[in-house]
Coordinates of C-alpha atoms in Angstrom, one line a residue:
Chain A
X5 CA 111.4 85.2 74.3
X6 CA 108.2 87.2 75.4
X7 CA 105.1 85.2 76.2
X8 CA 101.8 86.5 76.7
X9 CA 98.9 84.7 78.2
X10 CA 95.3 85.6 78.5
X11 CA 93.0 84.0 81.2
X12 CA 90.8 83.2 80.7
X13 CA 90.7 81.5 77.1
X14 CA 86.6 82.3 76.6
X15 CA 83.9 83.8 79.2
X16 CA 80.0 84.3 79.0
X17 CA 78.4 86.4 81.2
X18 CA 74.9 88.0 81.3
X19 CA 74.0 91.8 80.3
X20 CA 75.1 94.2 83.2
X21 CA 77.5 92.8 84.3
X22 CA 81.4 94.2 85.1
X23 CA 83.9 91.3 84.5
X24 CA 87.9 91.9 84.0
X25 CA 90.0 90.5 81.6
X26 CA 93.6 89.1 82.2
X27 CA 96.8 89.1 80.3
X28 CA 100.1 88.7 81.7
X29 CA 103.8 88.9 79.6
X30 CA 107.2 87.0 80.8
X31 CA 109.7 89.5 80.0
X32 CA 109.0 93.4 81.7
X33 CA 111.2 95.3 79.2
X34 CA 108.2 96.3 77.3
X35 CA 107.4 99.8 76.0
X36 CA 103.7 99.7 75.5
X37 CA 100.8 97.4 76.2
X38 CA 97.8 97.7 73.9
X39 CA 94.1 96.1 74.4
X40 CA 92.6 95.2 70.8
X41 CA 88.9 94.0 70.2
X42 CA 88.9 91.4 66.9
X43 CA 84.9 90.6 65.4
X44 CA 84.8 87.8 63.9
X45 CA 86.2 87.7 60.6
X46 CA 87.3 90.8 61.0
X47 CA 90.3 93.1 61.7
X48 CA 91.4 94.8 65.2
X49 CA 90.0 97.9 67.1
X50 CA 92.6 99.5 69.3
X51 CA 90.6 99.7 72.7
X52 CA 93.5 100.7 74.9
X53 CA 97.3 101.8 75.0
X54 CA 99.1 101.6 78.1
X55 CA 103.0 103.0 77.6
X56 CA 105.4 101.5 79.9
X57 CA 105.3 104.7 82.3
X58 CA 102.0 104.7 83.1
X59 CA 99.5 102.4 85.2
X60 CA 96.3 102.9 83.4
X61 CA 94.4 104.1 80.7
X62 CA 90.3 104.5 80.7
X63 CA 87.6 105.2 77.7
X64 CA 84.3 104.8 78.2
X65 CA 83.4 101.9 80.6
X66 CA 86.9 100.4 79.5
X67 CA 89.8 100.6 82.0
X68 CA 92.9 99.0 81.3
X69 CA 95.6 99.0 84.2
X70 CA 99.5 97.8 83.5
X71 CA 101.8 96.3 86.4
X72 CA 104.8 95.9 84.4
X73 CA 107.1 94.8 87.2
X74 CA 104.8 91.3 87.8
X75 CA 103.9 91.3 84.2
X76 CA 100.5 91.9 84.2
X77 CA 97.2 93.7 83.0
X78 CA 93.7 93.6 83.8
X79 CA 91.0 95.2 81.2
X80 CA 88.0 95.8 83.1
X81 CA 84.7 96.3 81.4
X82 CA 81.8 97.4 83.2
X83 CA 78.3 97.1 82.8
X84 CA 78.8 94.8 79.9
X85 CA 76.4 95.0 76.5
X86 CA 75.6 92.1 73.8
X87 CA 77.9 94.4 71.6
X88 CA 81.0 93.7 74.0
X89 CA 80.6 90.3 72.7
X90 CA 83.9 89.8 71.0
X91 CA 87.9 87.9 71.1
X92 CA 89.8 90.3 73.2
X93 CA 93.3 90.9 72.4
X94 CA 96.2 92.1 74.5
X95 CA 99.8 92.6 73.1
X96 CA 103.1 93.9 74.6
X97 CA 105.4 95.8 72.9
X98 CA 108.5 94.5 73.1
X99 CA 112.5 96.0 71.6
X100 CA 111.5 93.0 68.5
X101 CA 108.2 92.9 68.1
X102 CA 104.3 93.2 69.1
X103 CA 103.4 90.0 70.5
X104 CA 100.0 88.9 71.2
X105 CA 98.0 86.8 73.8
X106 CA 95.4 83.9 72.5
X107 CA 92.5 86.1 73.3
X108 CA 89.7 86.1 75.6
X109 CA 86.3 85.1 73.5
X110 CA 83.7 86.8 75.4
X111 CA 80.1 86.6 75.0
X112 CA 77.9 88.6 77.0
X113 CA 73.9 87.2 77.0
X114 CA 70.8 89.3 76.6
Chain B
X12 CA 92.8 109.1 64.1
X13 CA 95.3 106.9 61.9
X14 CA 93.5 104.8 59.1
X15 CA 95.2 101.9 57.6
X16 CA 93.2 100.0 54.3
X17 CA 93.9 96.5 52.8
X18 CA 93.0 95.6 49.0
X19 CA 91.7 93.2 48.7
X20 CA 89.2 92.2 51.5
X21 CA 89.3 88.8 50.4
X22 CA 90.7 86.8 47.6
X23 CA 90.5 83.0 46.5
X24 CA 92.6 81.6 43.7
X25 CA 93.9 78.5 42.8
X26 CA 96.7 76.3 44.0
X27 CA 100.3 77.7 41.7
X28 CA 99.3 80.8 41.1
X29 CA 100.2 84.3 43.1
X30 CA 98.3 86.6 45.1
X31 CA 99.1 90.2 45.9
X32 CA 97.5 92.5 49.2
X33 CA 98.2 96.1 49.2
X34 CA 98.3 97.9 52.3
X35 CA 97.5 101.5 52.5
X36 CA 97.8 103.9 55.1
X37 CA 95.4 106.5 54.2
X38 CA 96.2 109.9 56.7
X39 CA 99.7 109.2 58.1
X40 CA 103.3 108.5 56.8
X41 CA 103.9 104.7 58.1
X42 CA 107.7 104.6 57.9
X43 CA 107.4 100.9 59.2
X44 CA 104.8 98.5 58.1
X45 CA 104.1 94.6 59.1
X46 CA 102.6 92.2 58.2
X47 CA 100.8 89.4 60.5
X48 CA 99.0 86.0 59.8
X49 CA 96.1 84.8 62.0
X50 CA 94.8 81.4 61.5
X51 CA 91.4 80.4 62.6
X52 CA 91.1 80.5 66.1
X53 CA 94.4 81.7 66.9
X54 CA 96.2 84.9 67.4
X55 CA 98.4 87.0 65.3
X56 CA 101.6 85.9 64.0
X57 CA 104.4 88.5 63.4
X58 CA 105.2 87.4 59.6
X59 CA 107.6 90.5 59.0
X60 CA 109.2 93.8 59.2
X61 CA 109.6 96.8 56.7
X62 CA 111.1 100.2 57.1
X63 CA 110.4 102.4 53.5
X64 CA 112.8 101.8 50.8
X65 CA 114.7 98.7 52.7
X66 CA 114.7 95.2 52.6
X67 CA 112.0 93.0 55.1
X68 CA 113.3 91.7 58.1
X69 CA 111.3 87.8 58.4
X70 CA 110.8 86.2 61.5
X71 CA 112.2 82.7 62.2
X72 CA 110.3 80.1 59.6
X73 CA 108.6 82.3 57.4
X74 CA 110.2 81.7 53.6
X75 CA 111.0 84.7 52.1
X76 CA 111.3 83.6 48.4
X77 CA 107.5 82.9 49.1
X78 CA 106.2 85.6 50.8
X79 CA 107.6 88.7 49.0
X80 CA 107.5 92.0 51.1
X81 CA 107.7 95.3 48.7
X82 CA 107.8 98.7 51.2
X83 CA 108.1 100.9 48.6
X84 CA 106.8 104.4 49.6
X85 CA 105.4 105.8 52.8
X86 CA 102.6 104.6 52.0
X87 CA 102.2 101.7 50.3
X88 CA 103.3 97.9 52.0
X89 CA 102.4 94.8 49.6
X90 CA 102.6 91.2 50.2
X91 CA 103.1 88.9 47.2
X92 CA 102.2 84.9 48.2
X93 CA 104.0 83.7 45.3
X94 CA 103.0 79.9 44.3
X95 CA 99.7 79.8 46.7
X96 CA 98.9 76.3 48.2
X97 CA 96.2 75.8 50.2
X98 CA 98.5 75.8 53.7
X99 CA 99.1 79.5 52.8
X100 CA 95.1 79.8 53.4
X101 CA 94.9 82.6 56.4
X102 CA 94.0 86.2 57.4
X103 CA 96.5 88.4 56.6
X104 CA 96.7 91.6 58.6
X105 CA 98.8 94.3 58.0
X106 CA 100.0 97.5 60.1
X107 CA 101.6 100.7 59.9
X108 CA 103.9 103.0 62.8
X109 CA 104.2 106.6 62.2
X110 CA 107.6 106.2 64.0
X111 CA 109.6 103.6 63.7
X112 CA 109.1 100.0 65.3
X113 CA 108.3 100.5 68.8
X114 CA 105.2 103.1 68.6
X115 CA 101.8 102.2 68.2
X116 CA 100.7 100.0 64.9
X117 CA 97.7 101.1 63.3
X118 CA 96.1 97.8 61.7
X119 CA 94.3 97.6 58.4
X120 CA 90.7 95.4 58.5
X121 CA 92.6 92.3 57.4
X122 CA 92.4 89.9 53.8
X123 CA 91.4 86.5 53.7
X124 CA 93.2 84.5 51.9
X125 CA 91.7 80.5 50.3
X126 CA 93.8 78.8 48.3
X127 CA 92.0 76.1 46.5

């Protein structure tokens, strides 16, 4: 059964800043990994989709990289902006299903 | 890009009665839909699967008599909370793949859901 964890569970950091966000998956037999940002109350915006051949994807100051032989990606997000502030989603696809991580709830301060 | 819509946004009603979301995908032919839960402060639950003009596959736990999945065109998923309590309270997301199940789901803004 496929587990996904995010680390860490909530961050606050101040303007400017580049900070990385981590996910990691139990099972590697994955096809695609996608990075999702959730407003509150609100649905998900697809950030990022990594398929399972390659090692990253970028857009704009996102960068999302995929080791799928340890399980693991990073989305890194520089010079940060109050409108980053958001729950930060990752998700493996998997031969089932799409299963998702906890989040990351990230504030980012003026 | 691929644009996926849910009617209604929001809905209350009270505890016995039904409820029923439409999900749309507006520019693209989702041959597979889902449909996810997310309660407050957690992360999305797979509730089921649909492929257009078959029968939804549940996952483990969710009751079937209770949440009726109807895929009957291309593009058109609905979800029908039949006899609403207030446990059934939630966001209820949906999604579409152009594909088939293992390409990229294309998620509609969500419905919340009270039951009073």
């Amino acid at each position: 059964k496929q587990e996904v964890t995010q680390i860490p569970a909530a961050l606050s950091v101040p303007e400017g800043e580049n900070l990385v966000l981590n996910c990691s998956f139990t099972d590697s037999a994955i096809y695609n990994l996608q990075w999702f940002r959730q407003d509150p109350g609100k649905g998900l915006t697809s950030l990022l989709l990594i398929q399972s051949s390659q090692r990253e994807q970028t857009s704009g100051r996102l960068n999302a990289s995929l080791d799928k032989s340890s399980g693991r990606s990073t989305l890194y997000i520089a010079a940060s902006q109050p409108g980053d502030s958001a729950t930060y989603l990752c998700a493996v696809q998997g031969a089932q299903k799409l299963v998702f991580g906890q989040g990351t709830r990230l504030t980012i301060n003026p | 890009g691929a644009v996926v819509s849910q009617h209604p946004s929001w809905v209350i009603c009270k505890s016995g009665t039904s409820v029923k979301i439409e999900c749309r995908s507006l520019d693209f032919q989702a041959t597979t839909m889902f449909w996810y839960r997310q309660f407050p402060k957690q992360s999305l639950m797979l509730m089921a699967t649909s492929n257009e003009g078959s029968k939804a596959t549940y996952e483990q736990g969710v009751e079937k008599d209770k949440f009726l999945i109807n895929h009957a065109s291309l593009t058109l998923s609905t979800l029908t909370v039949t006899s609403a309590h207030p446990e059934d309270s939630s966001f209820y997301i949906c999604s579409g793949s152009r594909e088939g199940a293992y390409n990229e789901q294309f998620f509609g803004p969500g419905t919340r859901l009270t039951v009073l």
